[in-house]
Amino acid sequence: MTRWSFCWTVSPMLLTAQHRLKDYRPTQLGGSHPRAAVLMPIINHDPPTLLLTRRNARLSSHAGQVAFPGGKMDPDDASLEACALRESFEEIGLPPGQVRLLGRLSDRFSANGMIVTPFVGLIEPGVPLTPSPDEIDTIFEVELARLMTDPREHTDVIYDDDERWYVPSYTILEHTLWGLSAMMVVELLNVAFQVDIGLDRYPETSTLRHLPPRPSRRHRP
């Protein structure tokens, strides 16, 4: 993973999170599926926040959904990490040199048959960001401390081949964070901040919404 030289002042909480992410061994998936990567930017506020986007409602894929900046890997991308940084620059104008990469999370299968790799990055407050109007409707933030309380509105039950996931759905301002992006957030909270939110555990105190089973991975591209 690329290392940058920074002289930032980082809170003890974020320093601890960085060490945990560095030592983490995420699940890596193989196979011939198309690859994509996203960046999960933590903004070095006090308290720190997590940056999210809402995709343009006119897009052909995942229109209007809350997501992290990222996209499909191009042949010219040197790595998945480079893909995440390039896509973040194209979608929200975040210069790669302003990102301090903290670690990698587990690969996830998307509903459209891609393997998506999340990278966690730290950025300083005040970095000018401009959403690409063709791809992103808005950029917004949520305090990590709020997400750590697991303020879910309900739980989506997602069936993926033989797996069943209990995925929280969060309302942030007028936005809904759910699905694959919510699964990434849960892993980030569990690994970096030792929160205990179980994607594989039945939630005793949450309303369930059962989503239609995804097509089998054997039949995806």
PDB file of C-alpha atoms in Angstrom:
ATOM      1  CA  MET A   1       0.000   0.000   0.000  1.00  0.00           C
ATOM      2  CA  THR A   2       1.295   3.464  -0.914  1.00  0.00           C
ATOM      3  CA  ARG A   3       2.572   5.526   2.016  1.00  0.00           C
ATOM      4  CA  TRP A   4       2.479   9.303   2.055  1.00  0.00           C
ATOM      5  CA  SER A   5       4.452  11.712   4.238  1.00  0.00           C
ATOM      6  CA  PHE A   6       2.180  13.785   6.520  1.00  0.00           C
ATOM      7  CA  CYS A   7       2.672  16.068   9.506  1.00  0.00           C
ATOM      8  CA  TRP A   8      -0.927  16.050  10.712  1.00  0.00           C
ATOM      9  CA  THR A   9      -2.075  16.075  14.308  1.00  0.00           C
ATOM     10  CA  VAL A  10      -4.229  12.983  14.736  1.00  0.00           C
ATOM     11  CA  SER A  11      -6.346  12.130  17.771  1.00  0.00           C
ATOM     12  CA  PRO A  12      -5.454   9.093  19.905  1.00  0.00           C
ATOM     13  CA  MET A  13      -8.694   7.475  18.725  1.00  0.00           C
ATOM     14  CA  LEU A  14      -7.650   7.712  15.078  1.00  0.00           C
ATOM     15  CA  LEU A  15      -4.083   6.621  15.827  1.00  0.00           C
ATOM     16  CA  THR A  16      -5.446   3.504  17.501  1.00  0.00           C
ATOM     17  CA  ALA A  17      -7.779   2.934  14.551  1.00  0.00           C
ATOM     18  CA  GLN A  18      -4.817   3.227  12.177  1.00  0.00           C
ATOM     19  CA  HIS A  19      -2.875   0.553  14.081  1.00  0.00           C
ATOM     20  CA  ARG A  20      -5.862  -1.796  14.116  1.00  0.00           C
ATOM     21  CA  LEU A  21      -6.430  -1.374  10.397  1.00  0.00           C
ATOM     22  CA  LYS A  22      -2.736  -1.933   9.697  1.00  0.00           C
ATOM     23  CA  ASP A  23      -2.832  -5.247  11.574  1.00  0.00           C
ATOM     24  CA  TYR A  24      -6.148  -6.365  10.083  1.00  0.00           C
ATOM     25  CA  ARG A  25      -6.245  -9.214   7.573  1.00  0.00           C
ATOM     26  CA  PRO A  26      -9.354  -8.661   5.450  1.00  0.00           C
ATOM     27  CA  THR A  27     -11.063 -11.309   3.343  1.00  0.00           C
ATOM     28  CA  GLN A  28      -9.806 -11.212  -0.244  1.00  0.00           C
ATOM     29  CA  LEU A  29     -11.907 -12.827  -2.965  1.00  0.00           C
ATOM     30  CA  GLY A  30     -10.533 -14.372  -6.126  1.00  0.00           C
ATOM     31  CA  GLY A  31     -12.085 -15.367  -9.414  1.00  0.00           C
ATOM     32  CA  SER A  32     -12.787 -13.779 -12.761  1.00  0.00           C
ATOM     33  CA  HIS A  33     -15.417 -11.292 -11.609  1.00  0.00           C
ATOM     34  CA  PRO A  34     -14.894  -7.628 -12.571  1.00  0.00           C
ATOM     35  CA  ARG A  35     -13.138  -5.601  -9.879  1.00  0.00           C
ATOM     36  CA  ALA A  36     -13.971  -2.246  -8.356  1.00  0.00           C
ATOM     37  CA  ALA A  37     -12.645  -0.201  -5.446  1.00  0.00           C
ATOM     38  CA  VAL A  38     -13.973   2.540  -3.195  1.00  0.00           C
ATOM     39  CA  LEU A  39     -12.433   5.006  -0.761  1.00  0.00           C
ATOM     40  CA  MET A  40     -13.930   5.453   2.703  1.00  0.00           C
ATOM     41  CA  PRO A  41     -12.650   8.936   3.658  1.00  0.00           C
ATOM     42  CA  ILE A  42     -12.456   9.786   7.356  1.00  0.00           C
ATOM     43  CA  ILE A  43     -12.175  13.549   7.864  1.00  0.00           C
ATOM     44  CA  ASN A  44      -9.766  14.540  10.621  1.00  0.00           C
ATOM     45  CA  HIS A  45     -12.278  16.664  12.526  1.00  0.00           C
ATOM     46  CA  ASP A  46     -12.670  16.657  16.284  1.00  0.00           C
ATOM     47  CA  PRO A  47     -14.749  14.505  16.483  1.00  0.00           C
ATOM     48  CA  PRO A  48     -13.925  12.717  13.198  1.00  0.00           C
ATOM     49  CA  THR A  49     -16.520  12.275  10.474  1.00  0.00           C
ATOM     50  CA  LEU A  50     -17.043   9.860   7.594  1.00  0.00           C
ATOM     51  CA  LEU A  51     -17.550  11.256   4.099  1.00  0.00           C
ATOM     52  CA  LEU A  52     -20.311   9.843   1.897  1.00  0.00           C
ATOM     53  CA  THR A  53     -21.867  10.708  -1.436  1.00  0.00           C
ATOM     54  CA  ARG A  54     -25.276  10.359  -3.028  1.00  0.00           C
ATOM     55  CA  ARG A  55     -25.093   9.175  -6.600  1.00  0.00           C
ATOM     56  CA  ASN A  56     -26.775  11.042  -9.429  1.00  0.00           C
ATOM     57  CA  ALA A  57     -30.389   9.960  -9.853  1.00  0.00           C
ATOM     58  CA  ARG A  58     -29.915   9.699 -13.633  1.00  0.00           C
ATOM     59  CA  LEU A  59     -27.137   7.084 -13.514  1.00  0.00           C
ATOM     60  CA  SER A  60     -27.816   3.685 -15.039  1.00  0.00           C
ATOM     61  CA  SER A  61     -26.334   1.845 -12.035  1.00  0.00           C
ATOM     62  CA  HIS A  62     -27.144   2.448  -8.348  1.00  0.00           C
ATOM     63  CA  ALA A  63     -28.903   5.711  -9.191  1.00  0.00           C
ATOM     64  CA  GLY A  64     -29.629   7.938  -6.206  1.00  0.00           C
ATOM     65  CA  GLN A  65     -27.957   5.620  -3.714  1.00  0.00           C
ATOM     66  CA  VAL A  66     -25.651   6.623  -0.875  1.00  0.00           C
ATOM     67  CA  ALA A  67     -22.152   5.340  -1.585  1.00  0.00           C
ATOM     68  CA  PHE A  68     -18.459   5.946  -1.160  1.00  0.00           C
ATOM     69  CA  PRO A  69     -16.456   7.461  -4.018  1.00  0.00           C
ATOM     70  CA  GLY A  70     -15.161   4.711  -6.256  1.00  0.00           C
ATOM     71  CA  GLY A  71     -15.869   2.578  -9.281  1.00  0.00           C
ATOM     72  CA  LYS A  72     -14.736  -0.091 -11.672  1.00  0.00           C
ATOM     73  CA  MET A  73     -11.049  -0.774 -12.134  1.00  0.00           C
ATOM     74  CA  ASP A  74      -9.599   0.453 -15.431  1.00  0.00           C
ATOM     75  CA  PRO A  75      -6.847  -1.357 -17.359  1.00  0.00           C
ATOM     76  CA  ASP A  76      -4.583   1.644 -16.694  1.00  0.00           C
ATOM     77  CA  ASP A  77      -4.986   1.429 -12.915  1.00  0.00           C
ATOM     78  CA  ALA A  78      -1.813   0.077 -11.352  1.00  0.00           C
ATOM     79  CA  SER A  79      -3.732  -1.417  -8.414  1.00  0.00           C
ATOM     80  CA  LEU A  80      -7.082  -1.440  -6.672  1.00  0.00           C
ATOM     81  CA  GLU A  81      -5.733   1.256  -4.375  1.00  0.00           C
ATOM     82  CA  ALA A  82      -4.937   3.412  -7.418  1.00  0.00           C
ATOM     83  CA  CYS A  83      -8.430   2.763  -8.739  1.00  0.00           C
ATOM     84  CA  ALA A  84     -10.030   4.021  -5.509  1.00  0.00           C
ATOM     85  CA  LEU A  85      -7.898   7.166  -5.523  1.00  0.00           C
ATOM     86  CA  ARG A  86      -8.499   7.885  -9.226  1.00  0.00           C
ATOM     87  CA  GLU A  87     -12.241   7.431  -8.905  1.00  0.00           C
ATOM     88  CA  SER A  88     -12.318   9.672  -5.819  1.00  0.00           C
ATOM     89  CA  PHE A  89     -10.566  12.422  -7.742  1.00  0.00           C
ATOM     90  CA  GLU A  90     -12.933  12.043 -10.695  1.00  0.00           C
ATOM     91  CA  GLU A  91     -16.103  11.898  -8.589  1.00  0.00           C
ATOM     92  CA  ILE A  92     -15.458  14.453  -5.825  1.00  0.00           C
ATOM     93  CA  GLY A  93     -12.220  16.204  -6.824  1.00  0.00           C
ATOM     94  CA  LEU A  94     -10.185  14.697  -3.959  1.00  0.00           C
ATOM     95  CA  PRO A  95      -6.476  14.882  -4.887  1.00  0.00           C
ATOM     96  CA  PRO A  96      -4.720  11.535  -4.248  1.00  0.00           C
ATOM     97  CA  GLY A  97      -1.880  13.359  -2.509  1.00  0.00           C
ATOM     98  CA  GLN A  98      -4.302  14.598   0.156  1.00  0.00           C
ATOM     99  CA  VAL A  99      -5.229  11.078   1.253  1.00  0.00           C
ATOM    100  CA  ARG A 100      -3.425   9.204   3.996  1.00  0.00           C
ATOM    101  CA  LEU A 101      -4.357   5.558   3.433  1.00  0.00           C
ATOM    102  CA  LEU A 102      -4.988   3.685   6.688  1.00  0.00           C
ATOM    103  CA  GLY A 103      -5.897   0.216   5.527  1.00  0.00           C
ATOM    104  CA  ARG A 104      -8.023  -2.140   3.497  1.00  0.00           C
ATOM    105  CA  LEU A 105     -11.286  -3.864   4.369  1.00  0.00           C
ATOM    106  CA  SER A 106     -12.784  -7.102   3.097  1.00  0.00           C
ATOM    107  CA  ASP A 107     -13.801  -7.632  -0.506  1.00  0.00           C
ATOM    108  CA  ARG A 108     -17.568  -7.654  -1.047  1.00  0.00           C
ATOM    109  CA  PHE A 109     -19.726  -8.959  -3.876  1.00  0.00           C
ATOM    110  CA  SER A 110     -22.015  -6.291  -5.282  1.00  0.00           C
ATOM    111  CA  ALA A 111     -25.519  -7.031  -6.543  1.00  0.00           C
ATOM    112  CA  ASN A 112     -24.339  -6.500 -10.135  1.00  0.00           C
ATOM    113  CA  GLY A 113     -21.581  -9.116  -9.898  1.00  0.00           C
ATOM    114  CA  MET A 114     -18.464  -7.083  -9.086  1.00  0.00           C
ATOM    115  CA  ILE A 115     -15.935  -7.678  -6.346  1.00  0.00           C
ATOM    116  CA  VAL A 116     -15.602  -4.354  -4.523  1.00  0.00           C
ATOM    117  CA  THR A 117     -12.577  -3.567  -2.350  1.00  0.00           C
ATOM    118  CA  PRO A 118     -12.856  -0.738   0.223  1.00  0.00           C
ATOM    119  CA  PHE A 119      -9.866   1.341   1.307  1.00  0.00           C
ATOM    120  CA  VAL A 120      -9.965   3.566   4.384  1.00  0.00           C
ATOM    121  CA  GLY A 121      -8.296   6.955   4.049  1.00  0.00           C
ATOM    122  CA  LEU A 122      -7.783   9.993   6.257  1.00  0.00           C
ATOM    123  CA  ILE A 123      -8.142  13.516   4.885  1.00  0.00           C
ATOM    124  CA  GLU A 124      -7.774  16.909   6.501  1.00  0.00           C
ATOM    125  CA  PRO A 125     -10.689  19.293   7.032  1.00  0.00           C
ATOM    126  CA  GLY A 126     -10.918  22.045   4.456  1.00  0.00           C
ATOM    127  CA  VAL A 127      -9.739  20.062   1.437  1.00  0.00           C
ATOM    128  CA  PRO A 128     -11.841  21.570  -1.381  1.00  0.00           C
ATOM    129  CA  LEU A 129     -14.178  18.960  -2.841  1.00  0.00           C
ATOM    130  CA  THR A 130     -16.346  19.346  -5.920  1.00  0.00           C
ATOM    131  CA  PRO A 131     -18.882  16.669  -6.872  1.00  0.00           C
ATOM    132  CA  SER A 132     -18.865  15.677 -10.532  1.00  0.00           C
ATOM    133  CA  PRO A 133     -22.377  16.672 -11.702  1.00  0.00           C
ATOM    134  CA  ASP A 134     -22.570  13.678 -14.030  1.00  0.00           C
ATOM    135  CA  GLU A 135     -22.036  11.218 -11.182  1.00  0.00           C
ATOM    136  CA  ILE A 136     -22.626  12.757  -7.753  1.00  0.00           C
ATOM    137  CA  ASP A 137     -25.594  14.767  -6.489  1.00  0.00           C
ATOM    138  CA  THR A 138     -24.148  15.681  -3.113  1.00  0.00           C
ATOM    139  CA  ILE A 139     -21.337  15.108  -0.616  1.00  0.00           C
ATOM    140  CA  PHE A 140     -22.139  14.889   3.090  1.00  0.00           C
ATOM    141  CA  GLU A 141     -20.628  13.764   6.398  1.00  0.00           C
ATOM    142  CA  VAL A 142     -21.703  11.835   9.484  1.00  0.00           C
ATOM    143  CA  GLU A 143     -19.912  11.703  12.829  1.00  0.00           C
ATOM    144  CA  LEU A 144     -18.305   8.340  13.447  1.00  0.00           C
ATOM    145  CA  ALA A 145     -19.424   8.566  17.064  1.00  0.00           C
ATOM    146  CA  ARG A 146     -23.037   8.589  15.911  1.00  0.00           C
ATOM    147  CA  LEU A 147     -22.553   5.493  13.767  1.00  0.00           C
ATOM    148  CA  MET A 148     -20.892   3.723  16.694  1.00  0.00           C
ATOM    149  CA  THR A 149     -24.225   3.836  18.559  1.00  0.00           C
ATOM    150  CA  ASP A 150     -25.782   1.797  15.692  1.00  0.00           C
ATOM    151  CA  PRO A 151     -28.749   4.179  15.168  1.00  0.00           C
ATOM    152  CA  ARG A 152     -30.407   1.931  12.586  1.00  0.00           C
ATOM    153  CA  GLU A 153     -33.927   2.625  11.339  1.00  0.00           C
ATOM    154  CA  HIS A 154     -34.461  -1.039  10.452  1.00  0.00           C
ATOM    155  CA  THR A 155     -32.477  -4.091   9.326  1.00  0.00           C
ATOM    156  CA  ASP A 156     -32.349  -5.373   5.749  1.00  0.00           C
ATOM    157  CA  VAL A 157     -32.105  -9.141   5.437  1.00  0.00           C
ATOM    158  CA  ILE A 158     -29.962  -9.800   2.362  1.00  0.00           C
ATOM    159  CA  TYR A 159     -29.756 -13.323   0.914  1.00  0.00           C
ATOM    160  CA  ASP A 160     -26.588 -13.994  -1.083  1.00  0.00           C
ATOM    161  CA  ASP A 161     -26.241 -17.624  -2.200  1.00  0.00           C
ATOM    162  CA  ASP A 162     -26.079 -19.605   1.068  1.00  0.00           C
ATOM    163  CA  GLU A 163     -25.361 -16.524   3.198  1.00  0.00           C
ATOM    164  CA  ARG A 164     -27.839 -14.372   5.084  1.00  0.00           C
ATOM    165  CA  TRP A 165     -26.781 -10.903   6.184  1.00  0.00           C
ATOM    166  CA  TYR A 166     -28.548  -8.633   8.673  1.00  0.00           C
ATOM    167  CA  VAL A 167     -27.558  -5.205   7.358  1.00  0.00           C
ATOM    168  CA  PRO A 168     -28.462  -2.004   9.212  1.00  0.00           C
ATOM    169  CA  SER A 169     -30.177   0.826   7.372  1.00  0.00           C
ATOM    170  CA  TYR A 170     -29.301   4.302   8.670  1.00  0.00           C
ATOM    171  CA  THR A 171     -30.988   7.638   7.986  1.00  0.00           C
ATOM    172  CA  ILE A 172     -28.437  10.469   7.829  1.00  0.00           C
ATOM    173  CA  LEU A 173     -30.064  13.854   7.258  1.00  0.00           C
ATOM    174  CA  GLU A 174     -32.397  12.996   4.374  1.00  0.00           C
ATOM    175  CA  HIS A 175     -30.127  10.236   3.060  1.00  0.00           C
ATOM    176  CA  THR A 176     -30.387   6.463   3.551  1.00  0.00           C
ATOM    177  CA  LEU A 177     -27.213   4.457   4.069  1.00  0.00           C
ATOM    178  CA  TRP A 178     -27.902   0.786   3.435  1.00  0.00           C
ATOM    179  CA  GLY A 179     -26.774  -2.297   1.502  1.00  0.00           C
ATOM    180  CA  LEU A 180     -23.155  -2.742   0.475  1.00  0.00           C
ATOM    181  CA  SER A 181     -22.048   0.661   1.794  1.00  0.00           C
ATOM    182  CA  ALA A 182     -23.613  -0.074   5.192  1.00  0.00           C
ATOM    183  CA  MET A 183     -21.800  -3.431   5.316  1.00  0.00           C
ATOM    184  CA  MET A 184     -18.513  -1.611   4.731  1.00  0.00           C
ATOM    185  CA  VAL A 185     -19.325   0.882   7.487  1.00  0.00           C
ATOM    186  CA  VAL A 186     -20.077  -1.928   9.934  1.00  0.00           C
ATOM    187  CA  GLU A 187     -16.736  -3.607   9.196  1.00  0.00           C
ATOM    188  CA  LEU A 188     -14.919  -0.290   9.630  1.00  0.00           C
ATOM    189  CA  LEU A 189     -16.598   0.315  13.000  1.00  0.00           C
ATOM    190  CA  ASN A 190     -15.925  -3.227  14.212  1.00  0.00           C
ATOM    191  CA  VAL A 191     -12.279  -3.360  13.132  1.00  0.00           C
ATOM    192  CA  ALA A 192     -11.055   0.184  13.738  1.00  0.00           C
ATOM    193  CA  PHE A 193     -13.145   1.154  16.760  1.00  0.00           C
ATOM    194  CA  GLN A 194     -14.036  -2.240  18.293  1.00  0.00           C
ATOM    195  CA  VAL A 195     -17.771  -1.767  17.960  1.00  0.00           C
ATOM    196  CA  ASP A 196     -19.727  -5.030  17.988  1.00  0.00           C
ATOM    197  CA  ILE A 197     -22.322  -4.933  15.199  1.00  0.00           C
ATOM    198  CA  GLY A 198     -22.951  -8.403  13.818  1.00  0.00           C
ATOM    199  CA  LEU A 199     -23.907  -8.697  10.166  1.00  0.00           C
ATOM    200  CA  ASP A 200     -24.440 -12.419  10.695  1.00  0.00           C
ATOM    201  CA  ARG A 201     -26.493 -12.110  13.914  1.00  0.00           C
ATOM    202  CA  TYR A 202     -30.251 -11.821  14.180  1.00  0.00           C
ATOM    203  CA  PRO A 203     -31.007  -8.350  15.612  1.00  0.00           C
ATOM    204  CA  GLU A 204     -33.376  -8.776  18.539  1.00  0.00           C
ATOM    205  CA  THR A 205     -34.625  -5.180  18.670  1.00  0.00           C
ATOM    206  CA  SER A 206     -34.920  -4.118  15.022  1.00  0.00           C
ATOM    207  CA  THR A 207     -37.642  -4.293  12.407  1.00  0.00           C
ATOM    208  CA  LEU A 208     -36.649  -6.624   9.560  1.00  0.00           C
ATOM    209  CA  ARG A 209     -37.076  -5.913   5.857  1.00  0.00           C
ATOM    210  CA  HIS A 210     -36.469  -8.993   3.704  1.00  0.00           C
ATOM    211  CA  LEU A 211     -34.957  -8.118   0.335  1.00  0.00           C
ATOM    212  CA  PRO A 212     -35.341 -10.404  -2.716  1.00  0.00           C
ATOM    213  CA  PRO A 213     -32.520 -12.984  -2.984  1.00  0.00           C
ATOM    214  CA  ARG A 214     -29.653 -11.916  -5.204  1.00  0.00           C
ATOM    215  CA  PRO A 215     -28.882 -13.937  -8.319  1.00  0.00           C
ATOM    216  CA  SER A 216     -26.401 -16.709  -7.621  1.00  0.00           C
ATOM    217  CA  ARG A 217     -22.777 -15.679  -8.034  1.00  0.00           C
ATOM    218  CA  ARG A 218     -22.387 -18.588 -10.422  1.00  0.00           C
ATOM    219  CA  HIS A 219     -24.690 -16.775 -12.846  1.00  0.00           C
ATOM    220  CA  ARG A 220     -23.198 -13.300 -12.487  1.00  0.00           C
ATOM    221  CA  PRO A 221     -20.594 -11.949 -14.928  1.00  0.00           C
TER     222      PRO A 221
END
